[in-house]
Coordinates of C-alpha atoms and ligand atoms in Angstrom, one line a residue:
X1 CA -4.7 90.8 17.6
X2 CA -7.3 89.6 15.7
X3 CA -4.8 87.1 14.0
X4 CA -3.5 86.3 17.5
X5 CA -6.4 85.5 19.2
X6 CA -7.1 82.9 15.9
X7 CA -4.0 81.3 15.3
X8 CA -1.5 81.6 18.3
X9 CA -1.8 78.7 20.9
X10 CA -3.2 79.5 23.8
X11 CA -0.5 80.2 26.1
X12 CA -0.7 83.7 27.1
X13 CA -3.2 86.3 28.3
X14 CA -2.6 89.9 27.1
X15 CA -3.6 93.5 27.2
X16 CA -5.5 95.2 24.4
X17 CA -2.6 96.4 23.1
X18 CA 0.3 96.2 20.8
X19 CA 3.6 97.6 21.6
X20 CA 5.5 98.4 18.3
X21 CA 9.1 100.1 19.6
X22 CA 10.9 101.9 22.8
X23 CA 13.7 104.2 23.6
X24 CA 15.9 104.2 26.7
X25 CA 12.6 103.2 29.7
X26 CA 9.8 103.9 27.6
X27 CA 8.0 101.3 25.3
X28 CA 5.2 102.9 23.0
X29 CA 2.1 101.0 21.7
X30 CA 0.0 101.0 18.6
X31 CA -1.7 104.4 19.4
X32 CA 1.7 106.2 20.2
X33 CA 1.3 106.3 24.1
X34 CA 4.2 106.0 25.9
X35 CA 4.8 103.6 28.6
X36 CA 7.5 103.6 31.5
X37 CA 9.1 100.0 31.8
X38 CA 9.6 99.0 34.9
X39 CA 9.3 95.2 34.0
X40 CA 12.1 95.0 31.3
X41 CA 10.9 92.4 29.4
X42 CA 11.1 90.3 32.5
X43 CA 14.6 91.5 33.5
X44 CA 15.9 91.0 29.8
X45 CA 16.5 94.3 28.9
X46 CA 18.9 95.9 30.9
X47 CA 19.6 98.7 28.8
X48 CA 16.1 99.4 28.0
X49 CA 15.3 99.9 24.3
X50 CA 17.6 100.8 21.1
X51 CA 20.6 101.7 22.9
X52 CA 22.6 103.0 20.6
X53 CA 25.7 101.4 20.6
X54 CA 24.0 97.8 20.9
X55 CA 21.5 99.2 17.8
X56 CA 25.0 100.2 16.3
X57 CA 26.4 96.2 16.6
X58 CA 23.2 94.9 15.5
X59 CA 23.3 96.4 12.4
X60 CA 27.0 96.1 11.8
X61 CA 27.2 91.6 12.8
X62 CA 23.6 92.1 10.3
X63 CA 25.5 92.8 7.3
X64 CA 28.2 90.3 8.3
X65 CA 27.5 86.9 9.1
X66 CA 24.3 86.3 11.6
X67 CA 25.0 82.1 11.7
X68 CA 27.8 80.5 11.0
X69 CA 27.1 77.1 13.3
X70 CA 28.9 75.4 16.1
X71 CA 31.3 73.6 13.6
X72 CA 33.1 76.9 13.2
X73 CA 35.0 79.6 15.7
X74 CA 33.2 83.0 14.8
X75 CA 34.9 86.0 16.3
X76 CA 33.4 86.7 19.4
X77 CA 32.3 83.4 21.2
X78 CA 36.3 83.7 22.5
X79 CA 36.4 86.9 23.9
X80 CA 32.4 86.9 25.6
X81 CA 33.9 83.8 27.3
X82 CA 37.1 85.4 28.8
X83 CA 34.9 88.4 30.0
X84 CA 32.2 86.1 31.4
X85 CA 35.1 83.9 33.5
X86 CA 36.7 87.3 34.8
X87 CA 33.2 88.7 35.7
X88 CA 31.9 85.1 37.4
X89 CA 35.2 83.2 38.4
X90 CA 34.4 80.2 36.4
X91 CA 36.9 78.8 34.0
X92 CA 34.8 77.5 31.2
X93 CA 31.3 78.7 29.0
X94 CA 28.7 76.8 26.8
X95 CA 26.7 78.7 25.2
X96 CA 22.5 78.5 24.6
X97 CA 19.8 80.5 23.2
X98 CA 17.3 80.5 26.7
X99 CA 17.4 79.9 30.2
X100 CA 16.1 76.5 30.5
X101 CA 18.7 75.5 28.1
X102 CA 21.4 76.2 30.0
X103 CA 19.9 74.6 33.2
X104 CA 19.1 71.6 31.0
X105 CA 23.2 71.9 30.0
X106 CA 24.1 72.3 34.0
X107 CA 21.9 68.9 34.7
X108 CA 23.3 67.1 32.0
X109 CA 27.2 68.7 33.1
X110 CA 26.5 67.3 37.0
X111 CA 25.1 63.8 36.0
X112 CA 28.0 62.7 33.4
X113 CA 30.7 64.1 36.3
X114 CA 28.9 61.8 38.7
X115 CA 28.8 59.1 36.3
X116 CA 31.9 59.3 35.3
X117 CA 33.9 59.5 38.6
X118 CA 31.8 57.4 40.8
X119 CA 29.7 55.1 38.7
X120 CA 25.4 54.9 38.5
X121 CA 24.7 55.7 41.7
X122 CA 24.9 59.0 42.0
X123 CA 22.1 60.6 40.3
X124 CA 19.9 62.3 42.4
X125 CA 19.1 66.3 42.1
X126 CA 18.0 68.8 45.1
X127 CA 16.1 71.8 44.1
X128 CA 14.4 74.0 46.2
X129 CA 10.5 74.7 46.9
X130 CA 9.2 77.5 45.5
X131 CA 11.7 77.8 43.0
X132 CA 11.5 78.3 39.0
X133 CA 14.2 76.9 36.6
X134 CA 12.5 76.8 33.4
X135 CA 9.7 75.0 31.0
X136 CA 11.8 72.4 29.4
X137 CA 11.5 68.7 31.1
X138 CA 14.6 68.7 33.0
X139 CA 14.3 72.1 34.3
X140 CA 10.7 71.7 34.6
X141 CA 11.1 68.6 36.8
X142 CA 13.0 71.3 39.7
X143 CA 10.2 73.8 39.4
X144 CA 7.9 73.8 42.1
X145 CA 4.7 75.3 41.2
X146 CA 3.0 71.9 41.1
X147 CA 0.2 73.8 38.2
X148 CA 3.3 74.0 36.1
X149 CA 4.6 70.6 36.4
X150 CA 1.6 68.2 36.7
X151 CA -0.3 68.6 33.0
X152 CA 3.3 67.2 31.9
X153 CA 4.2 64.0 34.3
X154 CA 5.8 62.0 34.3
X155 CA 9.0 64.5 34.4
X156 CA 13.0 63.7 35.1
X157 CA 13.1 61.0 37.7
X158 CA 15.7 61.7 40.8
X159 CA 14.4 65.3 41.7
X160 CA 13.5 66.0 45.2
X161 CA 12.5 69.0 46.6
X162 CA 14.0 71.1 49.9
X163 CA 12.5 73.4 52.5
X164 CA 13.7 76.8 51.1
X165 CA 16.8 78.0 53.6
X166 CA 15.8 75.1 55.6
X167 CA 19.1 73.6 57.0
X168 CA 18.1 71.0 58.5
X169 CA 15.9 69.3 55.4
X170 CA 18.9 70.2 53.4
X171 CA 20.9 67.9 55.9
X172 CA 18.3 65.2 56.2
X173 CA 18.5 64.6 51.8
X174 CA 21.6 65.1 51.3
X175 CA 23.9 62.1 50.9
X176 CA 26.4 60.4 48.3
X177 CA 23.8 59.6 45.8
X178 CA 23.3 63.6 45.6
X179 CA 25.3 64.7 42.2
X180 CA 23.9 68.1 42.0
X181 CA 21.8 71.0 43.8
X182 CA 20.3 73.7 42.2
X183 CA 19.2 77.5 43.4
X184 CA 18.4 80.6 42.7
X185 CA 20.5 83.0 44.4
X186 CA 17.4 85.1 44.9
X187 CA 14.5 83.2 43.8
X188 CA 12.1 85.5 40.8
X189 CA 9.7 83.8 40.0
X190 CA 8.9 83.1 43.5
X191 CA 8.6 86.5 44.6
X192 CA 12.0 87.4 45.2
X193 CA 13.4 85.5 47.8
X194 CA 17.2 85.5 48.4
X195 CA 18.7 82.2 49.7
X196 CA 19.8 82.8 53.1
X197 CA 24.1 82.7 54.1
X198 CA 23.9 80.1 56.1
X199 CA 21.6 77.8 53.7
X200 CA 23.8 78.5 51.1
X201 CA 27.3 78.2 53.4
X202 CA 25.6 74.5 54.2
X203 CA 25.5 73.6 50.7
X204 CA 28.5 74.5 49.9
X205 CA 30.1 72.7 52.9
X206 CA 27.9 68.9 51.5
X207 CA 28.2 69.6 47.8
X208 CA 32.3 69.7 48.6
X209 CA 31.8 66.8 51.1
X210 CA 30.1 64.8 48.9
X211 CA 31.9 66.0 45.3
X212 CA 28.4 67.3 44.2
X213 CA 27.4 70.3 41.7
X214 CA 26.8 73.1 43.7
X215 CA 24.8 74.9 40.7
X216 CA 23.2 78.9 41.0
X217 CA 20.4 79.8 38.9
X218 CA 21.6 83.3 38.0
X219 CA 19.4 83.8 34.8
X220 CA 17.0 86.4 36.7
X221 CA 19.4 87.6 39.7
X222 CA 22.6 87.7 37.9
X223 CA 24.5 89.9 35.3
X224 CA 24.6 92.9 37.2
X225 CA 20.8 93.1 38.5
X226 CA 21.5 93.2 42.1
X227 CA 24.5 95.6 41.4
X228 CA 27.2 92.8 42.0
X229 CA 28.2 91.3 38.4
X230 CA 26.6 88.4 40.2
X231 CA 23.8 87.8 43.4
X232 CA 26.6 85.0 44.4
X233 CA 29.2 87.1 44.8
X234 CA 28.2 88.2 48.7
X235 CA 27.6 84.6 50.0
X236 CA 30.8 82.5 51.6
X237 CA 31.6 80.4 48.4
X238 CA 31.6 79.9 44.9
X239 CA 29.2 78.0 43.3
X240 CA 30.8 74.9 40.7
X241 CA 28.1 76.3 37.9
X242 CA 26.3 79.3 37.5
X243 CA 23.6 79.6 34.7
X244 CA 22.8 82.9 33.0
X245 CA 20.4 83.7 30.3
X246 CA 17.5 86.9 30.2
X247 CA 20.2 90.2 30.0
X248 CA 22.8 88.2 28.3
X249 CA 22.4 89.9 24.8
X250 CA 20.4 92.7 26.3
X251 CA 17.0 91.5 24.2
X252 CA 19.1 88.9 22.1
X253 CA 18.2 85.3 22.6
X254 CA 21.6 83.9 24.3
X255 CA 22.1 82.3 27.6
X256 CA 25.5 80.4 29.0
X257 CA 26.4 77.8 31.5
X258 CA 30.0 78.8 33.4
X259 CA 31.6 75.9 35.0
X260 CA 34.8 75.9 36.8
X261 CA 37.8 73.5 35.1
X262 CA 36.9 70.4 37.5
X263 CA 33.7 70.0 36.3
X264 CA 33.8 71.6 33.0
X265 CA 36.7 69.0 31.9
X266 CA 34.1 66.1 31.8
X267 CA 33.0 67.7 28.5
X268 CA 34.3 66.4 25.4
X269 CA 33.4 67.1 21.5
X270 CA 30.0 65.5 21.0
X271 CA 28.7 64.6 24.0
X272 CA 26.8 68.3 23.9
X273 CA 25.7 70.7 21.6
X274 CA 23.3 73.2 20.2
X275 CA 22.6 74.4 16.4
X276 CA 22.1 78.3 17.2
X277 CA 23.3 78.8 21.0
X278 CA 26.5 81.5 20.7
X279 CA 26.3 83.1 17.2
X280 CA 28.0 85.6 16.5
X281 CA 25.3 88.4 16.2
X282 CA 23.9 87.5 20.3
X283 CA 27.1 87.3 21.1
X284 CA 29.0 90.7 19.7
X285 CA 25.4 91.9 21.5
X286 CA 26.6 90.5 24.6
X287 CA 30.1 91.2 24.5
X288 CA 29.2 94.6 23.8
X289 CA 26.4 95.1 26.4
X290 CA 29.0 93.8 29.1
X291 CA 31.4 96.4 27.5
X292 CA 28.4 99.0 27.9
X293 CA 28.4 98.3 31.6
X294 CA 32.1 98.9 32.5
X295 CA 32.5 102.0 30.5
X296 CA 28.5 103.5 31.8
X297 CA 29.5 102.5 35.6
X298 CA 25.9 101.0 35.3
X299 CA 26.6 98.1 38.6
X300 CA 26.5 101.4 40.5
X301 CA 23.8 102.8 38.9
X302 CA 21.9 99.9 39.7
X303 CA 23.0 100.2 43.3
X304 CA 22.1 103.9 43.8
X305 CA 18.3 103.8 41.5
X306 CA 17.2 100.7 43.6
X307 CA 18.2 102.1 46.7
X308 CA 15.9 105.4 45.7
X309 CA 13.3 103.0 44.4
X310 CA 12.8 101.0 47.9
X311 CA 13.2 104.5 49.7
X312 CA 10.2 105.6 47.5
X313 CA 8.1 102.1 48.2
X314 CA 8.5 102.0 52.3
X315 CA 7.4 105.8 51.8
X316 CA 4.2 104.1 49.8
X317 CA 4.2 101.3 52.4
X318 CA 3.7 103.7 55.2
X319 CA 0.3 105.4 53.8
X320 CA -0.8 102.1 52.4
X321 CA -2.2 99.1 54.8
X322 CA -2.3 96.4 52.3
X323 CA 1.7 96.8 51.3
X324 CA 3.4 94.2 53.7
X325 CA 7.0 93.9 52.9
X326 CA 9.7 95.1 50.3
X327 CA 12.2 92.9 49.6
X328 CA 14.9 92.3 47.0
X329 CA 18.2 94.0 46.1
X330 CA 19.6 96.7 43.3
X331 CA 16.9 96.6 40.7
X332 CA 15.3 93.3 41.8
X333 CA 12.4 94.1 43.7
X334 CA 9.1 92.8 45.5
X335 CA 6.6 94.1 46.9
X336 CA 4.2 91.8 48.8
X337 CA 0.9 92.8 49.4
X338 CA -1.9 91.1 51.6
X339 CA -4.5 91.6 48.6
X340 CA -4.3 90.2 44.9
X341 CA -2.0 92.2 42.9
X342 CA -3.6 91.9 39.5
X343 CA -6.2 94.5 39.1
X344 CA -2.7 97.0 40.2
X345 CA -1.3 95.9 37.6
X346 CA -4.0 96.3 35.4
X347 CA -4.3 100.1 37.0
X348 CA -0.8 100.6 36.3
X349 CA -1.1 99.8 32.5
X350 CA -3.8 102.9 32.2
X351 CA -1.5 104.8 33.8
X352 CA 1.2 103.9 31.6
X353 CA 3.4 102.0 33.9
X354 CA 4.6 98.4 33.3
X355 CA 5.0 96.1 36.2
X356 CA 3.8 92.5 36.6
X357 CA 2.5 90.3 39.3
X358 CA 4.1 87.0 40.6
X359 CA 2.3 84.3 43.1
X360 CA -0.9 86.4 43.1
X361 CA 0.3 88.7 46.0
X362 CA 3.9 90.4 44.9
X363 CA 4.5 93.1 42.6
X364 CA 7.5 92.6 40.8
X365 CA 10.0 95.7 39.4
X366 CA 12.7 95.1 37.2
X367 CA 13.8 97.7 35.6
X368 CA 16.4 98.3 32.7
X369 CA 19.4 99.2 34.9
X370 CA 20.1 102.8 32.5
X371 CA 16.9 104.1 34.7
X372 CA 17.8 107.3 36.0
X373 CA 16.5 109.2 39.1
X374 CA 13.8 110.9 37.5
X375 CA 12.3 107.8 36.4
X376 CA 12.1 106.4 39.9
X377 CA 10.4 109.5 41.2
X378 CA 8.0 109.4 38.4
X379 CA 7.5 105.6 39.2
X380 CA 6.7 106.0 42.4
X381 CA 4.2 109.3 41.8
X382 CA 2.7 106.9 39.2
X383 CA 2.2 104.1 41.5
X384 CA 0.9 106.4 44.3
X385 CA -2.0 107.1 41.8
X386 CA -2.9 103.5 41.4
X387 CA -2.0 102.4 45.0
X388 CA -5.1 105.5 45.4
X389 CA -7.6 104.2 42.7
X390 CA -7.4 100.5 43.3
X391 CA -7.6 100.9 47.4
X392 CA -11.2 102.9 46.8
X393 CA -12.2 99.4 45.0
X394 CA -13.3 96.2 46.7
X395 CA -9.8 94.2 47.2
X396 CA -9.6 90.6 47.7
X397 CA -7.5 90.0 50.6
X398 CA -5.4 86.4 49.7
X399 CA -4.7 84.2 52.2
X400 CA -0.6 83.7 50.8
X401 CA -0.4 80.1 52.1
X402 CA -3.6 78.9 51.2
X403 CA -3.6 80.5 47.4
X404 CA 0.2 78.9 47.2
X405 CA -1.4 75.5 48.6
X406 CA 1.7 73.7 47.0
X407 CA 4.0 76.4 48.0
X408 CA 5.7 76.7 51.3
X409 CA 4.1 78.4 54.1
X410 CA 5.9 81.6 55.4
X411 CA 6.3 83.3 58.6
X412 CA 4.4 86.1 58.9
X413 CA 7.2 88.9 58.0
X414 CA 7.5 92.4 59.6
X415 CA 7.6 95.5 57.1
X416 CA 11.2 96.4 56.1
X417 CA 12.7 97.8 53.7
X418 CA 16.1 95.6 53.1
X419 CA 19.0 97.0 51.7
Ligands
LIG1 C1 13.3 82.9 33.1 C2 14.2 81.9 34.2 C3 14.4 80.8 33.5 C4 13.9 80.2 32.0 O1 14.6 80.6 31.2 P1 14.0 80.9 30.0 O2 14.6 81.5 28.9 O3 12.2 81.3 29.9 O4 14.3 79.3 29.4 C5 15.1 79.9 34.5 N1 15.4 80.2 35.8 C6 15.1 81.5 36.0 C7 15.6 82.2 37.1 C8 14.4 82.7 35.0 O5 14.1 83.7 35.9

C-alpha cells in the first residue's frame, strides 16, 4: 500500500486493505479476513474465485502456449466463436482484451459498413443519456456523465445523446445520416435501468428503415447476468452487433464483438486487429466458463437466487424508509436510496461484505452466478445490520436530479421489487 501510494497513478480511491485470494463467493484480505463478495470484481467473477475447472484450464494452458498472436490459428478461437454464435444468434466474432476495445470495434464496423454502402455522409452515432460504454476516446464519446468526458475533450465527433427511453426524442434525432445507435440493454454504471421494450422496438424499426446498426452493449448485463444468455433476448427483434466482455473469461481479460453476417462481411484482412485479443489462454478459459454455465445449469441459479435476493431486499425496504426502489433482473440488482450510499458501502466492508455504490445513491449488487441460498440469506442478514447501524448516523439526503446535474431527471418511482 505504501508503494501504491507513492508510485501508482492516482486514479482510484481504495480502502486500507489488500485482497490476496478467494474461494467461491468469498475473498480474503492480507489479515486472513473473509468477505462475502456481492460485487464480483464488477460483474467479472461470474464463477467466484478459484473454480476448480478454471484453475485446471489456466494451469494446462500456462504450460502450453499463452500467446501465439493473431497471425496464426490457436485451438480455442474457433470453438469459442461457435459457442458464442449459438448463444447469441450472431454470425461472427472479433476478440478484444476489454469492453472498451469491443465498443471501438463495433463503432469502426458500423462506420465502415455505412461508408462502403452509402459514402461519406452516413457517420452520426446515437447513444443514450445516462450511459457508460468505457474510457477509450470512442467509447468515452458515447459515455454520458460530463465528469468522465470533459477533461479529455475534444472527443470523437458525430455523437449525440437521446433521452433515456424517450421514443419521441429518438425519432426526432434519427435520419439517413445515422450509422449506429449504441445502448446498454440494462444500464449498469448508470444505476441499473433497463431499456424499455417500446424504445428498443422503435430503435430496431428505425435502424432497419435507415440501414444503421443496432448495437447492444451487453458488457455488464450479458452472458447470463440476468438469468438469460443475453439481456436483449426478451426484447422484440435482435441487434446487429453485440458487445461483451466482463465475465467472458471469468476473470481473465477478454472481450468480443459479435455481429450478423450483413455487418461482419464488411471486414477484410488488415482492416482491424489486435495483438493480444483472443489469445489461447483467455479463449480456453472462456470456453470452459461457458461449458460450466451449461453443465452446472447456472442460468437457472441466477434466476432463482436473484429472486431470493430481491425478496430479501424488499423485506428490508419495508423496514428502512431510505430505500426507495429495487431494480434489476437476475443477479444484476440496484437498490435506490434517498440518501448517499458511500457510508453503507464502508460499513458493509467492516461487516465483511463487498458491494458498491454508483451515481451516489444506488447500491449495486453483482454477485457471482454460483451464489447459494445460504449466501443470499447471509448477505441480507449482514445488510440489515449495516442499514440499522448507518441509519443512526447523520445521513445526507441527496436530491438525485441535482446531484446528477448532467444526468436526466427521472420521474419519482414507487417502491417496487421488479421481477
Ligand atoms: C465495464 C463496461 C464497459 C467498459 O469495459 P472495460 O473492460 O472497462 O473497458 C463498457 N460498457 C459497459 C456497459 C460496462 O459495464
